Amino acid sequence: MVSWLPAQCTFTYYPKPSISLRPSRGVALGRAVTLRCRGQHRNMRFLLYKDGNPNALQDVEPAGDVTRFPIRSVSRRDAGSYSCRYSTKSDPPVWSEPSDPVEVLFFYLLDMVTLHLTAGLPSGGVSLGGSVAVQCRAQCQGVRFVLNKEGRHFQPPAGDLAEFPISNVSRRDAGSYSCYYHHKWYPFIWSYPSDPVELVVAGEGPGSVSPIPAPHPAGPSGQRHVQGRKQAQAPRISGSGAQNSSGDAVILLVVGLILAEAYYSRPRGAPR
């Protein structure tokens, strides 16, 4: 605990709790989400706060050290930044420090004809050390894109088209990519992810398979889908400019044998 002594009053704070979301990746409008707050002491009073407002939204007194704050039907006004804290039930109460904030994001299922997000890689193959770009596009202006690769996120400037260049391609760049977007004025409202694309780096040996993409959020029907469609398997796309390395090796070997035979079969004393 942290305490200090201003004048004749002693203020003591418990360690901050942790706060988490279920589901953690975002929720569709009208669906349920639960905020889970865990303290370090039992039989405390837990309070939930939103967007830095000092007035608590809810307070619960669980028997254990964990409490849940459910939102049964998410609306636009529920999006935002949440935190929690706990206190003793005595008077005056002893408080904890506030938790780190967590953001409630929700996916807004728009008509795919009006707003359609795609991630694309050029056809062909990407060789080690080559270059490739992942493109994301939406049918509206003023949006911000986020490129996702196995939990890593990359964000370019706003616009209806974003290009994520990958130069000097290495094996660690192989994997599944997808895009999200949100309007720059509504950072908590997100699109569903695009169809995934898989970047395969040429020259990888057998068994070196790019990871399978993570599942997409469940839609209102319970099925996992992208922009109203069922999730499809990620296409194996290999980028541009790659050549068949094994074929090149065979050709070089044959040429080498021909040159060696010509060298050793020439008459003695012949000019080189």
Coordinates of C-alpha atoms in Angstrom, one line a residue:
M1 CA 0.0 0.0 0.0
V2 CA 1.0 3.6 -0.6
S3 CA 0.3 6.1 2.2
W4 CA 1.2 9.7 3.2
L5 CA 0.3 12.1 6.0
P6 CA -1.1 15.5 5.0
A7 CA -1.9 17.4 8.2
Q8 CA -3.5 14.9 10.6
C9 CA -5.2 12.7 8.0
T10 CA -3.8 9.4 6.6
F11 CA -4.8 8.3 3.1
T12 CA -4.0 4.7 2.1
Y13 CA -4.4 3.2 -1.3
Y14 CA -4.5 -0.5 -2.3
P15 CA -2.8 -1.7 -5.5
K16 CA -4.7 -1.1 -8.7
P17 CA -7.0 -3.9 -10.0
S18 CA -6.8 -5.3 -13.5
I19 CA -9.7 -4.9 -16.0
S20 CA -10.4 -7.0 -19.1
L21 CA -13.1 -7.6 -21.8
R22 CA -15.0 -10.6 -23.0
P23 CA -15.0 -10.8 -26.0
S24 CA -11.6 -9.0 -26.2
R25 CA -11.5 -8.2 -29.9
G26 CA -14.6 -6.1 -30.2
V27 CA -18.3 -6.7 -30.4
A28 CA -21.1 -6.1 -32.9
L29 CA -23.9 -3.6 -32.2
G30 CA -26.7 -5.3 -30.1
R31 CA -24.4 -8.0 -28.8
A32 CA -23.2 -8.5 -25.2
V33 CA -19.8 -7.6 -23.7
T34 CA -18.6 -8.1 -20.2
L35 CA -16.0 -6.0 -18.3
R36 CA -14.2 -8.1 -15.7
C37 CA -12.4 -6.4 -12.8
R38 CA -10.0 -8.3 -10.5
G39 CA -8.6 -6.9 -7.3
Q40 CA -6.1 -8.1 -4.8
H41 CA -8.4 -8.4 -1.8
R42 CA -11.7 -10.1 -1.2
N43 CA -15.0 -8.7 0.0
M44 CA -14.4 -5.3 -1.5
R45 CA -16.7 -2.9 -3.3
F46 CA -15.9 -2.5 -7.0
L47 CA -16.8 0.5 -9.1
L48 CA -16.8 1.0 -12.9
Y49 CA -15.9 4.3 -14.6
K50 CA -16.1 5.5 -18.2
D51 CA -14.0 8.1 -20.2
G52 CA -12.4 9.6 -17.0
N53 CA -15.8 10.6 -15.5
P54 CA -15.4 10.6 -11.7
N55 CA -18.9 9.4 -11.2
A56 CA -19.2 5.6 -11.2
L57 CA -21.4 3.9 -13.7
Q58 CA -22.0 0.8 -11.6
D59 CA -20.9 -0.6 -8.2
V60 CA -20.9 -4.2 -7.1
E61 CA -20.0 -5.9 -3.8
P62 CA -18.9 -9.5 -4.7
A63 CA -17.8 -12.1 -2.1
G64 CA -14.5 -12.8 -3.9
D65 CA -11.8 -10.6 -5.5
V66 CA -13.4 -10.6 -9.0
T67 CA -16.6 -8.9 -10.3
R68 CA -18.2 -8.5 -13.7
F69 CA -20.0 -5.6 -15.3
P70 CA -22.1 -6.8 -18.2
I71 CA -23.4 -4.7 -21.1
R72 CA -26.1 -6.9 -22.5
S73 CA -26.9 -4.9 -25.8
V74 CA -24.0 -2.7 -27.0
S75 CA -25.0 0.6 -28.5
R76 CA -22.8 3.4 -29.9
R77 CA -22.9 5.3 -26.6
D78 CA -21.3 2.3 -24.9
A79 CA -18.1 2.6 -26.9
G80 CA -15.2 4.2 -25.0
S81 CA -12.5 3.8 -22.4
Y82 CA -13.4 2.0 -19.1
S83 CA -11.5 1.6 -15.8
C84 CA -12.4 0.2 -12.4
R85 CA -11.2 0.5 -8.8
Y86 CA -12.2 -1.1 -5.5
S87 CA -12.6 0.1 -1.9
T88 CA -13.3 -1.3 1.6
K89 CA -16.9 -1.4 2.8
S90 CA -15.9 0.6 5.9
D91 CA -16.6 4.2 6.5
P92 CA -14.5 6.1 5.6
P93 CA -13.5 3.7 2.8
V94 CA -9.9 2.8 1.8
W95 CA -9.5 3.0 -2.0
S96 CA -7.4 1.3 -4.6
E97 CA -5.6 3.1 -7.4
P98 CA -7.6 3.1 -10.6
S99 CA -7.0 0.3 -13.1
D100 CA -5.3 0.8 -16.4
P101 CA -8.0 1.7 -19.0
V102 CA -9.5 -0.7 -21.5
E103 CA -11.3 0.3 -24.6
V104 CA -14.7 -1.1 -25.7
L105 CA -14.6 -1.3 -29.5
F106 CA -17.5 -2.5 -31.6
F107 CA -17.7 -3.8 -35.2
Y108 CA -20.3 -2.0 -37.3
L109 CA -21.7 -4.3 -40.0
L110 CA -22.1 -2.1 -43.0
D111 CA -23.5 -3.1 -46.4
M112 CA -20.6 -4.7 -48.2
V113 CA -21.6 -3.0 -51.5
T114 CA -21.3 0.5 -49.9
L115 CA -18.2 -0.3 -47.8
H116 CA -16.0 -3.1 -48.9
L117 CA -12.5 -3.7 -47.5
T118 CA -9.9 -5.8 -49.3
A119 CA -6.3 -6.7 -48.6
G120 CA -4.3 -7.7 -51.7
L121 CA -0.9 -9.0 -52.7
P122 CA 0.3 -9.2 -56.3
S123 CA 0.2 -12.5 -58.0
G124 CA 3.5 -14.4 -58.5
G125 CA 6.1 -15.0 -55.8
V126 CA 8.1 -13.0 -53.3
S127 CA 11.8 -14.0 -53.1
L128 CA 14.0 -13.4 -50.0
G129 CA 15.2 -9.8 -50.1
G130 CA 12.4 -8.7 -52.6
S131 CA 9.7 -6.2 -52.1
V132 CA 5.9 -6.4 -51.8
A133 CA 3.0 -4.2 -50.7
V134 CA -0.2 -5.0 -48.9
Q135 CA -3.1 -2.7 -50.1
C136 CA -6.3 -2.0 -48.1
R137 CA -9.2 -0.1 -49.7
A138 CA -12.6 1.1 -48.5
Q139 CA -15.4 2.8 -50.5
C140 CA -15.4 5.9 -48.4
Q141 CA -13.2 8.8 -47.4
G142 CA -11.7 9.8 -44.1
V143 CA -11.0 6.4 -42.7
R144 CA -8.0 5.0 -40.9
F145 CA -6.7 1.5 -41.6
V146 CA -5.0 -1.0 -39.4
L147 CA -3.1 -3.9 -40.9
N148 CA -3.0 -6.9 -38.7
K149 CA -0.5 -9.7 -38.8
E150 CA -0.7 -12.3 -36.0
G151 CA -1.3 -9.7 -33.3
R152 CA 1.0 -7.0 -34.7
H153 CA -0.7 -3.8 -35.8
F154 CA 0.4 -1.2 -38.3
Q155 CA -1.4 2.1 -39.1
P156 CA -0.8 4.5 -42.0
P157 CA -2.3 8.0 -42.6
A158 CA -6.0 8.5 -43.3
G159 CA -7.5 8.0 -46.7
D160 CA -9.6 5.5 -48.7
L161 CA -6.5 3.5 -49.8
A162 CA -3.6 2.4 -47.7
E163 CA -0.5 0.7 -48.9
F164 CA 1.8 -1.1 -46.5
P165 CA 5.2 -1.6 -48.2
I166 CA 7.4 -4.5 -47.1
S167 CA 11.0 -4.1 -48.4
N168 CA 13.8 -6.6 -48.1
V169 CA 11.4 -9.5 -47.5
S170 CA 12.5 -12.1 -44.9
R171 CA 11.0 -15.3 -43.7
R172 CA 9.4 -13.6 -40.7
D173 CA 7.3 -11.5 -43.1
A174 CA 5.5 -14.7 -44.2
G175 CA 2.1 -15.2 -42.7
S176 CA -1.6 -14.1 -42.8
Y177 CA -2.5 -10.4 -43.2
S178 CA -5.9 -8.7 -42.8
C179 CA -7.2 -5.1 -42.6
Y180 CA -9.6 -3.1 -40.5
Y181 CA -10.7 0.5 -40.7
H182 CA -12.5 3.1 -38.7
H183 CA -13.7 6.6 -39.3
K184 CA -11.2 9.1 -38.0
W185 CA -13.9 10.9 -36.0
Y186 CA -15.3 7.6 -34.5
P187 CA -12.2 5.7 -33.2
F188 CA -14.3 3.1 -31.4
I189 CA -16.4 2.0 -34.4
W190 CA -14.6 -0.5 -36.5
S191 CA -15.3 -2.5 -39.6
Y192 CA -15.2 -6.2 -39.7
P193 CA -11.8 -7.5 -40.9
S194 CA -11.1 -8.0 -44.6
D195 CA -10.7 -11.4 -46.1
P196 CA -7.2 -12.6 -45.1
V197 CA -4.3 -13.0 -47.6
E198 CA -1.3 -15.1 -47.0
L199 CA 2.2 -14.0 -47.9
V200 CA 4.4 -17.0 -48.8
V201 CA 8.1 -16.3 -49.2
A202 CA 9.8 -18.3 -52.0
G203 CA 12.7 -20.5 -51.0
E204 CA 11.2 -21.8 -47.8
G205 CA 11.9 -25.4 -47.2
P206 CA 9.2 -28.1 -46.8
G207 CA 7.3 -27.9 -43.6
S208 CA 7.9 -24.1 -43.4
V209 CA 4.2 -23.2 -43.7
S210 CA 2.9 -19.7 -43.0
P211 CA 0.7 -19.5 -39.9
I212 CA -3.1 -19.9 -40.1
P213 CA -4.9 -16.6 -39.5
A214 CA -6.8 -16.1 -36.3
P215 CA -10.6 -16.5 -36.4
H216 CA -12.8 -13.5 -37.1
P217 CA -15.3 -12.1 -34.6
A218 CA -18.6 -13.9 -34.5
G219 CA -21.5 -12.2 -36.2
P220 CA -25.1 -11.9 -35.0
S221 CA -25.9 -15.4 -36.3
G222 CA -23.0 -16.9 -34.3
Q223 CA -21.1 -17.7 -37.5
R224 CA -17.7 -16.3 -38.1
H225 CA -17.8 -14.1 -41.1
V226 CA -16.3 -11.2 -42.9
Q227 CA -18.6 -8.3 -44.1
G228 CA -21.6 -10.7 -44.0
R229 CA -19.9 -13.6 -45.6
K230 CA -18.6 -16.9 -44.1
Q231 CA -14.9 -16.9 -43.5
A232 CA -12.9 -18.4 -46.4
Q233 CA -9.5 -20.1 -46.1
A234 CA -6.7 -17.7 -46.7
P235 CA -5.4 -17.9 -50.3
R236 CA -1.7 -18.7 -50.6
I237 CA -0.3 -15.7 -52.4
S238 CA 3.5 -15.5 -53.1
G239 CA 4.1 -12.0 -54.3
S240 CA 6.1 -11.0 -57.5
G241 CA 9.4 -11.7 -59.1
A242 CA 10.2 -15.1 -57.5
Q243 CA 11.8 -17.9 -59.5
N244 CA 11.9 -21.7 -59.0
S245 CA 15.1 -22.0 -56.9
S246 CA 15.4 -25.8 -57.4
G247 CA 15.0 -25.5 -61.2
D248 CA 17.8 -22.9 -61.2
A249 CA 20.1 -25.2 -59.3
V250 CA 19.5 -28.0 -61.8
I251 CA 20.2 -25.8 -64.8
L252 CA 23.5 -24.5 -63.2
L253 CA 24.6 -28.0 -62.4
V254 CA 24.0 -29.1 -66.0
V255 CA 25.9 -26.1 -67.4
G256 CA 28.8 -26.8 -65.0
L257 CA 29.0 -30.4 -66.1
I258 CA 29.1 -29.4 -69.8
L259 CA 31.8 -26.9 -69.3
A260 CA 33.9 -29.3 -67.2
E261 CA 33.6 -32.0 -69.9
A262 CA 34.6 -29.5 -72.6
Y263 CA 37.6 -28.4 -70.6
Y264 CA 39.0 -31.9 -69.9
S265 CA 38.3 -33.3 -73.3
R266 CA 40.2 -30.6 -75.2
P267 CA 43.6 -31.6 -76.9
R268 CA 46.7 -31.1 -74.9
G269 CA 48.5 -27.9 -75.8
A270 CA 45.3 -26.3 -77.2
P271 CA 44.9 -22.7 -76.3
R272 CA 42.7 -21.9 -73.3

